[in-house]
XYZ file of C-alpha atoms in Angstrom:
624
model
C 0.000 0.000 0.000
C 1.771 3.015 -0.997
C -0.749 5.565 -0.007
C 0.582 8.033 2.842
C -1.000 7.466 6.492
C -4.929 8.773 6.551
C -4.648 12.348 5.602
C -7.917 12.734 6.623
C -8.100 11.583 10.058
C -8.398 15.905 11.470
C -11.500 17.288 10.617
C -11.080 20.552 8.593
C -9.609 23.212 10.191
C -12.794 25.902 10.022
C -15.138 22.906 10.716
C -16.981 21.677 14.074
C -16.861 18.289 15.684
C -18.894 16.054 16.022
C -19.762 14.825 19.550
C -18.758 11.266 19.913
C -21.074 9.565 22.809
C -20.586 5.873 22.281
C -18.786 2.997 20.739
C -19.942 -0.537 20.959
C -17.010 -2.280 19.261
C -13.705 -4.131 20.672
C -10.665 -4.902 19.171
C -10.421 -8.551 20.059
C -7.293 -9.312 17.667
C -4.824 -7.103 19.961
C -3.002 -9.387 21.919
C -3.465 -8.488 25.743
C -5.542 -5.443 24.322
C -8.116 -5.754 27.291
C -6.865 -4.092 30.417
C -7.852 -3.371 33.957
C -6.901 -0.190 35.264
C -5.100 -0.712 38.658
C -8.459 1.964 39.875
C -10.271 -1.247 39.388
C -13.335 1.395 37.916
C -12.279 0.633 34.634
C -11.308 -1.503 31.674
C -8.837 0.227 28.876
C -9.156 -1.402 25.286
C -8.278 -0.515 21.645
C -11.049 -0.044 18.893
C -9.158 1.000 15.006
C -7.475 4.052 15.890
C -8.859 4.888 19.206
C -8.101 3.491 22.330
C -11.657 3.203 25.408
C -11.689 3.635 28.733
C -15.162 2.081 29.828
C -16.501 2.377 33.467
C -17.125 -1.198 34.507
C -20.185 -0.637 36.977
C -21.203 2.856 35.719
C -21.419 2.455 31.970
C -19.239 5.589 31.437
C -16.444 5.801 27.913
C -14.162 8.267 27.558
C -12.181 8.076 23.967
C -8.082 8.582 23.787
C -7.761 10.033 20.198
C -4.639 10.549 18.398
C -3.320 7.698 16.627
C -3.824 7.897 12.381
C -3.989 4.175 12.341
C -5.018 0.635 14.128
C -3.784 0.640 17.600
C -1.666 -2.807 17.571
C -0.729 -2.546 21.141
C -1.943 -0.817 24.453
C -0.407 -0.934 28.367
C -0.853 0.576 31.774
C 1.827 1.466 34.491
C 1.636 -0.012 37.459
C 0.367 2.987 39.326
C -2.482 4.115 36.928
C -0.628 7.120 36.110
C 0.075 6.642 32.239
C -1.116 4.735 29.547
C 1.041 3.530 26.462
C -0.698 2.366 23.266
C 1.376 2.031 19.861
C 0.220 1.401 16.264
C 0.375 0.081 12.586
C 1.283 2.049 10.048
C 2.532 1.857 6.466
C 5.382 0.397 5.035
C 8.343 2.724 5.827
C 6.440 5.233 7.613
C 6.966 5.949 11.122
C 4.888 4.008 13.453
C 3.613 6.312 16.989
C 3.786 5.351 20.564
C 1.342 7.574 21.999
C 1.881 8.292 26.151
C -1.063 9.566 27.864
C -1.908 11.341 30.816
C -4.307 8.722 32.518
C -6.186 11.188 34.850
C -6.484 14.057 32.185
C -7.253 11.707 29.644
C -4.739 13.647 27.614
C -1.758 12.979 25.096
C 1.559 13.400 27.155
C 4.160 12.487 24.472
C 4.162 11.336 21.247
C 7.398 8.892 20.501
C 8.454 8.468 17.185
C 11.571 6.261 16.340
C 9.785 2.969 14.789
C 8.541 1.781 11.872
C 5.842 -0.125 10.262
C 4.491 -1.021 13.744
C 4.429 -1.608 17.154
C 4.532 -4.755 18.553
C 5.024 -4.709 22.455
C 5.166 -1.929 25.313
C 5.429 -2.575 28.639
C 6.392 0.303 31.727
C 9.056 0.077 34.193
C 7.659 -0.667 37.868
C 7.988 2.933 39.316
C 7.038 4.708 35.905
C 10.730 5.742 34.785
C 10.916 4.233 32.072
C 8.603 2.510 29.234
C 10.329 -0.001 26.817
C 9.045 -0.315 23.306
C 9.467 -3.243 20.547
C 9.316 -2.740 16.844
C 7.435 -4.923 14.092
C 9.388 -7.288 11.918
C 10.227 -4.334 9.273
C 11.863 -2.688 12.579
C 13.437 -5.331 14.348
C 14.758 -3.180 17.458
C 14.083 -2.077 21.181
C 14.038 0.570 22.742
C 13.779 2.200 26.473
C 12.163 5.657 27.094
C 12.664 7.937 29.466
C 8.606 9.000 30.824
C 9.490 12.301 32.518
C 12.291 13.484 29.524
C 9.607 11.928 26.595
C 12.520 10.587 24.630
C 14.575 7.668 23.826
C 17.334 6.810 26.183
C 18.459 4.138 24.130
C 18.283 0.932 21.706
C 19.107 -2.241 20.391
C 18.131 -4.660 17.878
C 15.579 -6.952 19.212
C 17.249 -10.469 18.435
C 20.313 -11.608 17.176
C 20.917 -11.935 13.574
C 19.353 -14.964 12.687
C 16.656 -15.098 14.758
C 13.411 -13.864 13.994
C 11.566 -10.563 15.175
C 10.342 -10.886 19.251
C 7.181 -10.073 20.093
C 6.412 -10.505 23.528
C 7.383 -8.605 26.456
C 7.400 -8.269 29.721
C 9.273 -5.823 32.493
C 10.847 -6.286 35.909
C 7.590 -6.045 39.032
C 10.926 -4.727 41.097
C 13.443 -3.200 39.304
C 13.377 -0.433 36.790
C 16.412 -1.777 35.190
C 15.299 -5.029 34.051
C 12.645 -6.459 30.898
C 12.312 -9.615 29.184
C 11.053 -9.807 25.199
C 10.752 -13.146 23.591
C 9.369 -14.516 20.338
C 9.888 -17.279 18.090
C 12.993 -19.414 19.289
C 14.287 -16.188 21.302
C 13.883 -16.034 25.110
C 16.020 -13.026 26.121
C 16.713 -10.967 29.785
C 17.939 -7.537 29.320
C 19.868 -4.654 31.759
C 19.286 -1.209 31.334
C 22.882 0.204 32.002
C 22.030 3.598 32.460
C 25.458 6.035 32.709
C 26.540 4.052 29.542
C 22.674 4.102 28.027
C 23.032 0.682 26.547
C 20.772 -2.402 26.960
C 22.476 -5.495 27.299
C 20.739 -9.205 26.620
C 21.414 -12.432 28.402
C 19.737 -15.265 26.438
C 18.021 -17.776 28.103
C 18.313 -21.709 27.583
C 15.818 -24.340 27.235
C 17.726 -26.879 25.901
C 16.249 -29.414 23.432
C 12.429 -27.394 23.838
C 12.034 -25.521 20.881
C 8.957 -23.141 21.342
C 7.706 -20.310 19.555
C 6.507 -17.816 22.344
C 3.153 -16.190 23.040
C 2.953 -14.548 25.901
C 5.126 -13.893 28.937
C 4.111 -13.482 33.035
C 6.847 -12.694 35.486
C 6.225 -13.596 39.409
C 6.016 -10.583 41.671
C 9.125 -11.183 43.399
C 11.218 -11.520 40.284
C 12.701 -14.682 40.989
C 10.612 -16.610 37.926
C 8.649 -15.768 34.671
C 6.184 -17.705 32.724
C 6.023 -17.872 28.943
C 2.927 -19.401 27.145
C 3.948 -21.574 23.607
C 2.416 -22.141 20.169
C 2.629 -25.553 21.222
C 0.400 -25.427 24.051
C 2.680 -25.463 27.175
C 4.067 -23.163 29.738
C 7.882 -22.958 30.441
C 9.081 -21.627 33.446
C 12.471 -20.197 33.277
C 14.848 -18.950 36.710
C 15.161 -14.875 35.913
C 18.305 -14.594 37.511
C 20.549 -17.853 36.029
C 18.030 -17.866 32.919
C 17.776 -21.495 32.478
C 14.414 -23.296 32.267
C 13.318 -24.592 35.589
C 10.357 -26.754 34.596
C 7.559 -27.206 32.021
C 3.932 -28.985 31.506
C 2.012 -30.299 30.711
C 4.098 -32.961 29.134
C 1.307 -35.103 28.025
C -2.136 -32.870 27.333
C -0.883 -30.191 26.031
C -3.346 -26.930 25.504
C -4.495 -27.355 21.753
C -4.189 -24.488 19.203
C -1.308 -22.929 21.925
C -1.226 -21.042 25.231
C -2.678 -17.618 23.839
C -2.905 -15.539 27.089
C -1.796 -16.364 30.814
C -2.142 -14.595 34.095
C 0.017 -15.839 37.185
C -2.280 -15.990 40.705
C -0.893 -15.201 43.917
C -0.914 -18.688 44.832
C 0.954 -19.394 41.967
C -1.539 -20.922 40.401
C -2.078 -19.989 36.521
C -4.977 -18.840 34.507
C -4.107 -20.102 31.112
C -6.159 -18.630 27.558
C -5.848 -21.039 24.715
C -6.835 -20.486 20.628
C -9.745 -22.913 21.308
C -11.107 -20.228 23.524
C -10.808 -22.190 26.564
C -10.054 -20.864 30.114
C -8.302 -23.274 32.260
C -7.277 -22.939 36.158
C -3.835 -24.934 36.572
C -1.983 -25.768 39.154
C 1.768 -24.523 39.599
C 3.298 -27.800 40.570
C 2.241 -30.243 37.765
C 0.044 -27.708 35.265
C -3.113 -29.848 35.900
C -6.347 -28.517 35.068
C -8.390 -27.734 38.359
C -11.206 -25.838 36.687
C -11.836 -24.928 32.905
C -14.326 -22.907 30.948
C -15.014 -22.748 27.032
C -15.604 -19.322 25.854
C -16.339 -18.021 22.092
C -13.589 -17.333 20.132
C -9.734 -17.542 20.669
C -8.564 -15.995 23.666
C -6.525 -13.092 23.291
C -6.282 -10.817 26.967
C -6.677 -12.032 30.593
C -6.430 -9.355 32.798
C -6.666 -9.118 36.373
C -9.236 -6.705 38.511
C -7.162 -5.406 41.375
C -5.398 -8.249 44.038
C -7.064 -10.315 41.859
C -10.860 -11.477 43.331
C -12.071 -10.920 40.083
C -10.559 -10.807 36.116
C -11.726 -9.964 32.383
C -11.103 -12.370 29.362
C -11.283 -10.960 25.866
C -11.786 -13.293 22.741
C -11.076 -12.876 19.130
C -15.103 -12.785 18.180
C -15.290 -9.270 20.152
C -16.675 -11.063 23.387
C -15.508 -9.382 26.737
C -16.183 -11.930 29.753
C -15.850 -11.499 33.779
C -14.725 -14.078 35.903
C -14.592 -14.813 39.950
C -12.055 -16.825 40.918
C -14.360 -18.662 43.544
C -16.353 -20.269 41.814
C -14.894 -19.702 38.005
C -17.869 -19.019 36.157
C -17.596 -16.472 33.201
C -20.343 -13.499 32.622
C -20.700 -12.372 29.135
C -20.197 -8.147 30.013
C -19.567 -7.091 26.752
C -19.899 -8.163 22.925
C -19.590 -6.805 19.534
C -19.489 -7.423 15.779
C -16.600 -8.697 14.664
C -17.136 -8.510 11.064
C -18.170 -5.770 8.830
C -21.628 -4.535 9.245
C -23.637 -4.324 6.004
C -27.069 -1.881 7.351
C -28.270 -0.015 10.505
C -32.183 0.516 10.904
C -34.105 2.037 13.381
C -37.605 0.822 13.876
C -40.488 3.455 12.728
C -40.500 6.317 15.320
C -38.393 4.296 17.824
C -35.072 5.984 18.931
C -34.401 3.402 21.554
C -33.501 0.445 19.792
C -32.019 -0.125 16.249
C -30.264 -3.185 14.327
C -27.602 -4.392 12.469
C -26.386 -6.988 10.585
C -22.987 -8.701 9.478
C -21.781 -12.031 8.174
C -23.877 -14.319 9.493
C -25.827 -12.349 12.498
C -28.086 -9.984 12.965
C -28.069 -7.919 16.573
C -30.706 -5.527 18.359
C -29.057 -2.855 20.356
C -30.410 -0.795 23.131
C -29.882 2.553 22.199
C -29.038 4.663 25.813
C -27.080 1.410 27.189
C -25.388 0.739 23.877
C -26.742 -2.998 25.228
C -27.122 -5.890 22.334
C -30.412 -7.334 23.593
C -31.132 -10.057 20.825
C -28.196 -12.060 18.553
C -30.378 -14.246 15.286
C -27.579 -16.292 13.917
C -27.608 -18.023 10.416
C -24.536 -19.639 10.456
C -21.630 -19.529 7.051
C -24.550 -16.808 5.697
C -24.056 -13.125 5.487
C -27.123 -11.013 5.802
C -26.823 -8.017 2.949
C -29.403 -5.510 4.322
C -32.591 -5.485 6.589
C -35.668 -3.659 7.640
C -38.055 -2.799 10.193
C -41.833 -3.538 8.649
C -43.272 -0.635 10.151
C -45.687 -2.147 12.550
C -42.676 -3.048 14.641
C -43.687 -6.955 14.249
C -40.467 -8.293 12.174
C -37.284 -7.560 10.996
C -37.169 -8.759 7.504
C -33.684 -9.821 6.085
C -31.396 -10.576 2.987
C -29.372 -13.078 2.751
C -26.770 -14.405 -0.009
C -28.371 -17.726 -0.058
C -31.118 -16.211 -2.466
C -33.551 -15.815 0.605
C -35.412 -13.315 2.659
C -35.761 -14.377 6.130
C -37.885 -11.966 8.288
C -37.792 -12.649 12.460
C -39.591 -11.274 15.103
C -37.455 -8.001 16.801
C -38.672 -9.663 20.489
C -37.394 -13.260 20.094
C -35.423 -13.516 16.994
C -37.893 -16.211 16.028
C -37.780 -17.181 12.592
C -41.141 -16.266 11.057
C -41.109 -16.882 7.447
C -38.562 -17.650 4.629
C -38.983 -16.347 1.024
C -36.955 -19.092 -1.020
C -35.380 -18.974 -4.137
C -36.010 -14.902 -3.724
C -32.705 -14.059 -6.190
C -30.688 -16.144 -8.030
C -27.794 -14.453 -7.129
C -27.972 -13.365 -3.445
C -30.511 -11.084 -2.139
C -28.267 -7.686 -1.713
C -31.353 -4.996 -0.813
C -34.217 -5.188 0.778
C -37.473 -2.328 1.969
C -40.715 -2.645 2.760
C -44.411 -0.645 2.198
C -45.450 1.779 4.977
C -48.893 -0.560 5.304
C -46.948 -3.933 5.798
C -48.370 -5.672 2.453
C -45.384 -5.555 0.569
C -41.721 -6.051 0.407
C -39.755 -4.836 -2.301
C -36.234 -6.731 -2.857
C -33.048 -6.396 -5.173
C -30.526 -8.812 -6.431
C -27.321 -9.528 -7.027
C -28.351 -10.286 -10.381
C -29.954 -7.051 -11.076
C -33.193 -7.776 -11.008
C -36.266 -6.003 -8.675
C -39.274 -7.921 -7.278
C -42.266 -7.169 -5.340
C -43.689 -9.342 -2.959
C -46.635 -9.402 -1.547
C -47.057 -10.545 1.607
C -50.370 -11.750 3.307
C -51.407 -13.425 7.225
C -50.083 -16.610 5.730
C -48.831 -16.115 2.423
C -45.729 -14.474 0.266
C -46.445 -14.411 -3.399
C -44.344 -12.877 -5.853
C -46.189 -10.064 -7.501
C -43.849 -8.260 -9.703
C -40.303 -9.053 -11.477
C -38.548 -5.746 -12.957
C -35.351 -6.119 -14.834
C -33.856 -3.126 -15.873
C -30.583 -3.034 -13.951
C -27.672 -5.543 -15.151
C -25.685 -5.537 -12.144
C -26.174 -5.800 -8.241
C -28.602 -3.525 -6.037
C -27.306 -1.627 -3.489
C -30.638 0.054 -1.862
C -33.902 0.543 -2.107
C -35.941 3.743 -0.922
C -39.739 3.798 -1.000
C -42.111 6.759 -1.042
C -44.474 7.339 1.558
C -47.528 6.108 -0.731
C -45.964 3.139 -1.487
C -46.676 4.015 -5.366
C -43.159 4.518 -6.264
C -39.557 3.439 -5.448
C -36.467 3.795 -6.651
C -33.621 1.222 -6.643
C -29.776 2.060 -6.928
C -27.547 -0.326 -8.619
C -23.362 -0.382 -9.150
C -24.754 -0.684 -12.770
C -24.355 3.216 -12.659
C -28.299 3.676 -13.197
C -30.832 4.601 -10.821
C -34.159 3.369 -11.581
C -37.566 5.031 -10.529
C -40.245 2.909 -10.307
C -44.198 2.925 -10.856
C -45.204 0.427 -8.138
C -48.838 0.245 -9.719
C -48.284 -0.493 -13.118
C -44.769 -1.729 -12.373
C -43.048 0.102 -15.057
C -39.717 1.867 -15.098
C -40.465 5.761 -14.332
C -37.091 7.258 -14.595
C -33.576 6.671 -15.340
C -30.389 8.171 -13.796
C -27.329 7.599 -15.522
C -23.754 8.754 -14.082
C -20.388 7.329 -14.309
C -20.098 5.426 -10.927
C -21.210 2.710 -8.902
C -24.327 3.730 -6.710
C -24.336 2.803 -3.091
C -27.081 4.510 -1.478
C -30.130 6.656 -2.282
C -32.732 8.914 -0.833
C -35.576 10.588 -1.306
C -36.160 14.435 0.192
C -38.653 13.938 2.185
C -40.980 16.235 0.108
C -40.531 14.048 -2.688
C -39.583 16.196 -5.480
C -35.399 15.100 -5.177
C -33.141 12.795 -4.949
C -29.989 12.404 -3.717
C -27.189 10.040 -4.586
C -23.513 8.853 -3.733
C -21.385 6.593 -4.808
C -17.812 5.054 -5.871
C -17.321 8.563 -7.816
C -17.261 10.355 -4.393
C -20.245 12.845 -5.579
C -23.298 13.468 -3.691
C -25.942 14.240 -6.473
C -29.391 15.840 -7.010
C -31.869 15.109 -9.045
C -35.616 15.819 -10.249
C -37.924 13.070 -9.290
C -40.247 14.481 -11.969
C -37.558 13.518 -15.029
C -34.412 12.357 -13.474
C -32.577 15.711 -15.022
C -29.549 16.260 -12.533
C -29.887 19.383 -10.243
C -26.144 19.669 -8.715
C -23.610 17.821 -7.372
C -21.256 18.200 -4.272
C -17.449 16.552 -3.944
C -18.580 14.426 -1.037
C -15.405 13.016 -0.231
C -11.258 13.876 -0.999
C -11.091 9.945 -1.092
C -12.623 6.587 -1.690
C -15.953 5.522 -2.102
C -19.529 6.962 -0.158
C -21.295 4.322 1.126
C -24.335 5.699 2.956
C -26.753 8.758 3.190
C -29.518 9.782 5.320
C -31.768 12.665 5.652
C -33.520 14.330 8.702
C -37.277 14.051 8.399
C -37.471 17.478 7.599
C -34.754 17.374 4.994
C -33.186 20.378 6.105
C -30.058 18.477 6.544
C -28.010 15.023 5.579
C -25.255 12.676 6.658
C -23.019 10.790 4.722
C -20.063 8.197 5.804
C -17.666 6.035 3.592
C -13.993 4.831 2.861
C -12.718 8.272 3.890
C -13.937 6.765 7.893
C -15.486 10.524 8.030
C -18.799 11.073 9.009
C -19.947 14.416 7.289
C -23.748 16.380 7.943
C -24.596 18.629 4.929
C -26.714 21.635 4.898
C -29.459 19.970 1.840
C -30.161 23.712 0.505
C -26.332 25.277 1.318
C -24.689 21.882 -0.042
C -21.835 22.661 2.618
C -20.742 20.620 5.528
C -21.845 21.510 8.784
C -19.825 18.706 10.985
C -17.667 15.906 10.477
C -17.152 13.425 13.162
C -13.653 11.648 13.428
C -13.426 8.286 14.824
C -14.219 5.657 13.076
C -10.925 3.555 11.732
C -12.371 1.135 9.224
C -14.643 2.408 5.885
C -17.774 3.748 7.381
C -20.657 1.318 5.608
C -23.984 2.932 6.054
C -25.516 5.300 9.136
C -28.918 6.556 9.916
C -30.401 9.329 11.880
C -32.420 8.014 14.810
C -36.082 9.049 14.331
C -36.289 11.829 17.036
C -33.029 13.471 15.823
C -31.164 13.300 18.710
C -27.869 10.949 17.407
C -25.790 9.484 14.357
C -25.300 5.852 14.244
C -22.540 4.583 12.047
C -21.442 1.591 11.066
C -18.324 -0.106 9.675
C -16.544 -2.735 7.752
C -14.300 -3.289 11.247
C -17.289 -4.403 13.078
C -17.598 -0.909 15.015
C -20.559 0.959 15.987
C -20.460 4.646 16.630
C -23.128 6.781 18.152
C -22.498 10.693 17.643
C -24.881 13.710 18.753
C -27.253 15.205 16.329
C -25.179 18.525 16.199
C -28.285 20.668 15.189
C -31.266 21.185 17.451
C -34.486 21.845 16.187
């Protein structure tokens, strides 16, 4: 990729904000990205280029901004005082360590010596120092000074032949010792300050060859942990770094050790890529207690002296355990995959859904709460929609089918089979509940009429060779129009099922609406132009640069059509002036290409949506 780091990630200069009030999303691919804040209030966690800090019994989020790309990495000190998160960038381009001020939730120093990414940080015990480990492009270490905000020194990583480290781990008693490790390298380092050097003892485990994971030190020093690709622990001396023990000899841990956490009893809480939790014994490494979670396990972090800890999984799960009685609580969960459509039922503010690859979720609006999962697994549902008595969702799917479920349950009502031959990509339905209207992957529009008992398949229109993208219908249910990457836009007579209109432009539509007087359109698309056009005959009115780069994907208008939103591959989220065709706000946050969003009904938020599984609610900047 050799674009230049997103240019667009600062708003405008001249141009508000947009208020960011809630994320539901969770970065579950960040290897010990979940962390407990030694306040014991809160859990810290990375989300694309932003890093959360949730409340864990008062359901507050606060939002550390200031990385231009993925957060790959994210630590605490050991007194609360400072986080450290570092991220990805591309090839050849510096890669930032960002230090923040934990209580003022505020950027404290940027470091910038890296490149490509960050793999590890970890913080000295009495905040002096923090050490930082480069990607494989990078290949070196290097210690920071906290109060001075630069680099004291550096070193490459491994020795010559051996690959790139990736775990690491510093000294619970000394602020002049760490520990990185990686595949086939085990290595203890000294900070020799006066000479600022770093110097590395390797450590031995004789015939074990292990590729490593993850790495715990005991409080006192004396021993550290590390977690292998093979599935065991190893358990190496610190101070004449040579391997002491390891287990389980026989059973080992399948798919590898993937996260560990060392008890005061010296027990361990192991994580595995299975997704199972497992309470072992320090002697042998026998299982005592175990737990299968969703999804491979990726952070286990403690809760203060430890009574309590978090688990986060690869699928976006976040779980809570007690160590009494070892049985997990499902606290937090997420998308993992892109999201495909957001709807709000009619006139309902307080819930809306979405869908992905094979799910579709109901969220509670004020908690940001997922209140109902309806999983169809290996399927990905395209688009859905509220019928507006509130009494199903109805769904596309690429199997050819629409499914529709009831919003309470997630029971599966009905199935339209055989709906497209090619995927069922769009989907809307009539303000009176006696139709749906759907669109294909094959181009083609069909009406269905749907009775107490029955679905029968009223219409067929083909018109459009290529794949809809989304369907808006007018309030008298008369007349729709359908947008298609074919580069047409098709009005339709929904009586005499006839094409009304064409619109012809030299893109790929994504999304359409209709004013809400009914006399425009508007339009966006792969061309990065928002259009407008007469309903009456299609002629084009105007049309507004939407976006400096990539794709729109999504549009919505207020109910008065005074303004709009858009969102797409520039991760902006803008809101237009309709008459002015000027933007009013744009709303920074989102990391991955924003999909579709939607103004909830009473105008009071912005929901986006994106293809990294995030969900983003923002104030309605203008009140009415």
């Amino acid at each position: 990729m050799a674009s230049v780091p997103n240019e667009e990630a600062a708003p405008p200069e001249d141009l508000a904000g947009l208020q960011l009030e809630a994320i539901i999303g969770f970065n579950g691919h960040v290897p010990c990205g979940l962390i407990c804040h030694p306040d014991r209030e809160h859990l810290i966690y990375p989300l694309g280029c932003t890093v959360i800090v949730q409340g864990i019994n008062i359901r507050t989020q606060e939002f550390l901004h200031g990385h231009t790309n993925n957060v790959s990495c994210v630590t605490i000190s050991a007194s609360g005082s400072y986080v450290a998160s570092g991220q990805i960038t591309f090839m050849g381009f510096k890669a930032d360590i960002i230090l923040w001020d934990y209580n003022k939730k505020e950027m404290w120093a940027r470091l910038s010596l890296h490149k490509g990414k960050i793999e590890n940080l970890a913080f000295s015990p009495n905040d002096l120092y923090l050490v930082s480990l480069g990607g494989q492009d990078d290949g070196s270490i290097v210690v920071w000074s906290i109060q001075k905000k630069e680099a004291i020194c550096g070193s490459p990583a491994s020795a010559r032949s051996a690959p790139n480290p990736t775990s690491l781990v510093y000294s619970n008693c000394r602020d002049e010792m760490f520990i990185s490790a990686g595949s086939g390298t085990i290595r203890v380092w000294e900070l020799d300050l006066p000479n600022r050097k770093i110097r590395p003892t390797e450590c031995h485990t004789g015939q074990l060859k292990r590729i490593v994971t993850c790495i715990m030190i005991t409080d006192d020093d004396k021993y550290f942990c590390i977690g292998t690709s093979t599935g065991d622990i190893v358990k190496l001396n610190t101070k004449s770094t040579l391997m002491s023990d390891y287990g389980p000899v026989k059973d080992k841990f399948s798919l590898g050790v993937t996260a560990l956490l060392l008890l005061k009893t010296g027990d361990l809480v192991i994580g595995t890529g299975t997704g199972l939790i497992a309470l072992c014994s320090a002697s042998n490494y026998k299982v005592k207690k175990k737990v299968q979670l969703q999804g491979a396990i990726t952070s286990i972090t403690p809760r203060g002296q430890g009574h309590q800890f978090f688990v986060g999984t690869e699928e976006a799960h976040i779980y809570r355990f007690s160590y009494s009685d070892f049985k997990d609580e499902l606290i937090a969960t997420c998308h993992n995959e892109a999201i495909h459509d957001i709807i709000f039922p009619y006139g309902t503010s307080d819930l809306f859904a979405t869908c992905s690859k094979s799910d579709i979720r109901v969220w509670y609006t004020p908690e940001n709460r997922e209140l109902l999962r309806i999983t169809i697994p290996n399927m990905t549902c395209h688009a859905i929609d509220f019928m507006r008595d509130g009494k199903s969702i109805i769904s596309a799917w690429n199997d050819g089918k629409i499914r529709a479920f009831t919003p309470e349950t997630g029971r599966l009502m009905y199935v339209i089979e055989h709906a497209h031959s090619m995927g069922v990509t769009a989907v809307a339905s009539t303000s009176d509940c006696k139709r749906i209207i759907s669109g294909g992957g094959e181009g083609q529009v069909r009406v269905w009429e749907i009775g107490k008992e029955t679905r029968t398949l009223e219409e067929v229109m083909k018109e459009h060779i290529s794949s809809i993208s989304c369907i808006k219908i007018k309030k008298n249910n008369q007349e729709c129009v359908t947008a298609s990457i074919d580069g047409t836009c098709i009005i339709w007579d929904l009586v005499r099922f006839m094409r009304r209109q064409m619109i012809l432009a030299n893109t790929l539509f994504k999304c359409v609406c209709y004013h809400p007087d009914e006399h425009q359109l508007i339009t966006s698309g792969t061309d990065r132009k928002i259009a407008y056009w007469e309903v009456f005959d299609g002629s084009p009115i105007r049309d507004l640069e939407g976006s400096l780069s990539g794709s729109i994907n999504g549009m919505d208008i207020t109910s008065d059509g005074a303004y709009f939103v858009t969102g797409g591959d520039d991760h902006l989220v803008k809101v237009w002036d309709y008459n002015e065709g000027e933007v009013t706000f744009v709303g920074v946050g989102h990391s991955g290409n924003i999909t579709r969003l939607k103004i909830c009904p009473n105008n009071k938020y912005i929901v986006s949506v994106s293809a990294d599984g995030a969900i983003l609610r923002w104030k309605y900047p203008h009140v009415h």
